């Protein structure tokens, strides 16, 4: 899976979780950039990515993430 495919899939998941078909994500984006990004939405995002990519995240991995770029880097590590 190349970078464009990963970004497309991640964007689609964000759009589904936040129920916003127009949402675009950027590497610098953080939870504080989206008003509706709360703890429940955060869990939904993680679980949705685990299911879509058939992977599992450890709690320690997730707690270290600072922005979307960190998440995508971790995601790439998990699927490679």
Coordinates of C-alpha atoms in Angstrom, one line a residue:
X1 CA 0.0 0.0 0.0
X2 CA 1.5 3.3 -1.1
X3 CA 1.4 6.6 0.8
X4 CA -1.5 8.0 -1.4
X5 CA -3.6 4.9 -0.7
X6 CA -2.9 5.1 3.0
X7 CA -3.8 8.9 3.1
X8 CA -6.9 8.3 1.2
X9 CA -8.0 5.5 3.5
X10 CA -7.1 7.5 6.6
X11 CA -9.0 10.6 5.3
X12 CA -12.1 8.4 4.6
X13 CA -12.0 7.0 8.1
X14 CA -11.7 10.5 9.6
X15 CA -14.7 11.6 7.4
X16 CA -16.8 8.7 8.6
X17 CA -15.9 9.1 12.3
X18 CA -16.6 12.8 12.3
X19 CA -19.5 12.5 9.9
X20 CA -18.0 15.2 7.6
X21 CA -17.6 14.3 3.9
X22 CA -15.7 17.5 3.3
X23 CA -13.1 17.0 6.0
X24 CA -9.5 17.1 5.0
X25 CA -6.7 16.2 7.3
X26 CA -3.2 17.6 7.5
X27 CA 0.0 16.2 9.1
X28 CA 0.0 19.0 11.7
X29 CA -3.6 18.5 12.7
X30 CA -4.3 17.7 16.4
X31 CA -7.4 16.9 18.4
X32 CA -7.6 20.5 19.5
X33 CA -8.1 21.6 15.9
X34 CA -11.4 19.8 15.7
X35 CA -14.2 20.8 18.1
X36 CA -15.9 17.4 18.0
X37 CA -12.7 15.5 18.7
X38 CA -13.2 14.2 22.2
X39 CA -12.1 11.1 24.0
X40 CA -15.0 9.0 22.6
X41 CA -14.2 10.1 19.1
X42 CA -10.5 9.4 19.7
X43 CA -11.4 5.8 20.6
X44 CA -13.6 5.5 17.5
X45 CA -10.8 6.7 15.3
X46 CA -8.3 4.2 16.7
X47 CA -10.8 1.2 16.5
X48 CA -11.8 2.2 13.0
X49 CA -8.2 2.3 11.8
X50 CA -7.5 -1.0 13.5
X51 CA -10.4 -2.6 11.7
X52 CA -9.7 -1.0 8.3
X53 CA -6.0 -1.9 8.3
X54 CA -6.3 -5.2 10.3
X55 CA -3.8 -4.1 12.9
X56 CA -3.7 -3.5 16.7
X57 CA -2.3 -0.4 18.5
X58 CA -0.9 -0.6 22.0
X59 CA -2.1 2.0 24.5
X60 CA 1.4 3.2 25.0
X61 CA 1.8 3.8 21.3
X62 CA -1.4 5.9 21.1
X63 CA -0.6 8.0 24.2
X64 CA 2.7 9.2 22.6
X65 CA 1.1 10.6 19.4
X66 CA 1.0 14.4 19.1
X67 CA -0.6 14.9 15.7
X68 CA -1.9 13.2 12.6
X69 CA 1.5 12.8 11.1
X70 CA 2.7 10.8 14.2
X71 CA -0.4 8.6 13.8
X72 CA 0.3 8.0 10.1
X73 CA 3.9 7.2 10.8
X74 CA 2.8 4.6 13.4
X75 CA 0.2 3.3 11.1
X76 CA 2.7 2.8 8.3
X77 CA 5.0 0.9 10.7
X78 CA 2.1 -1.4 11.7
X79 CA 1.1 -2.3 8.2
X80 CA 4.6 -2.8 6.7

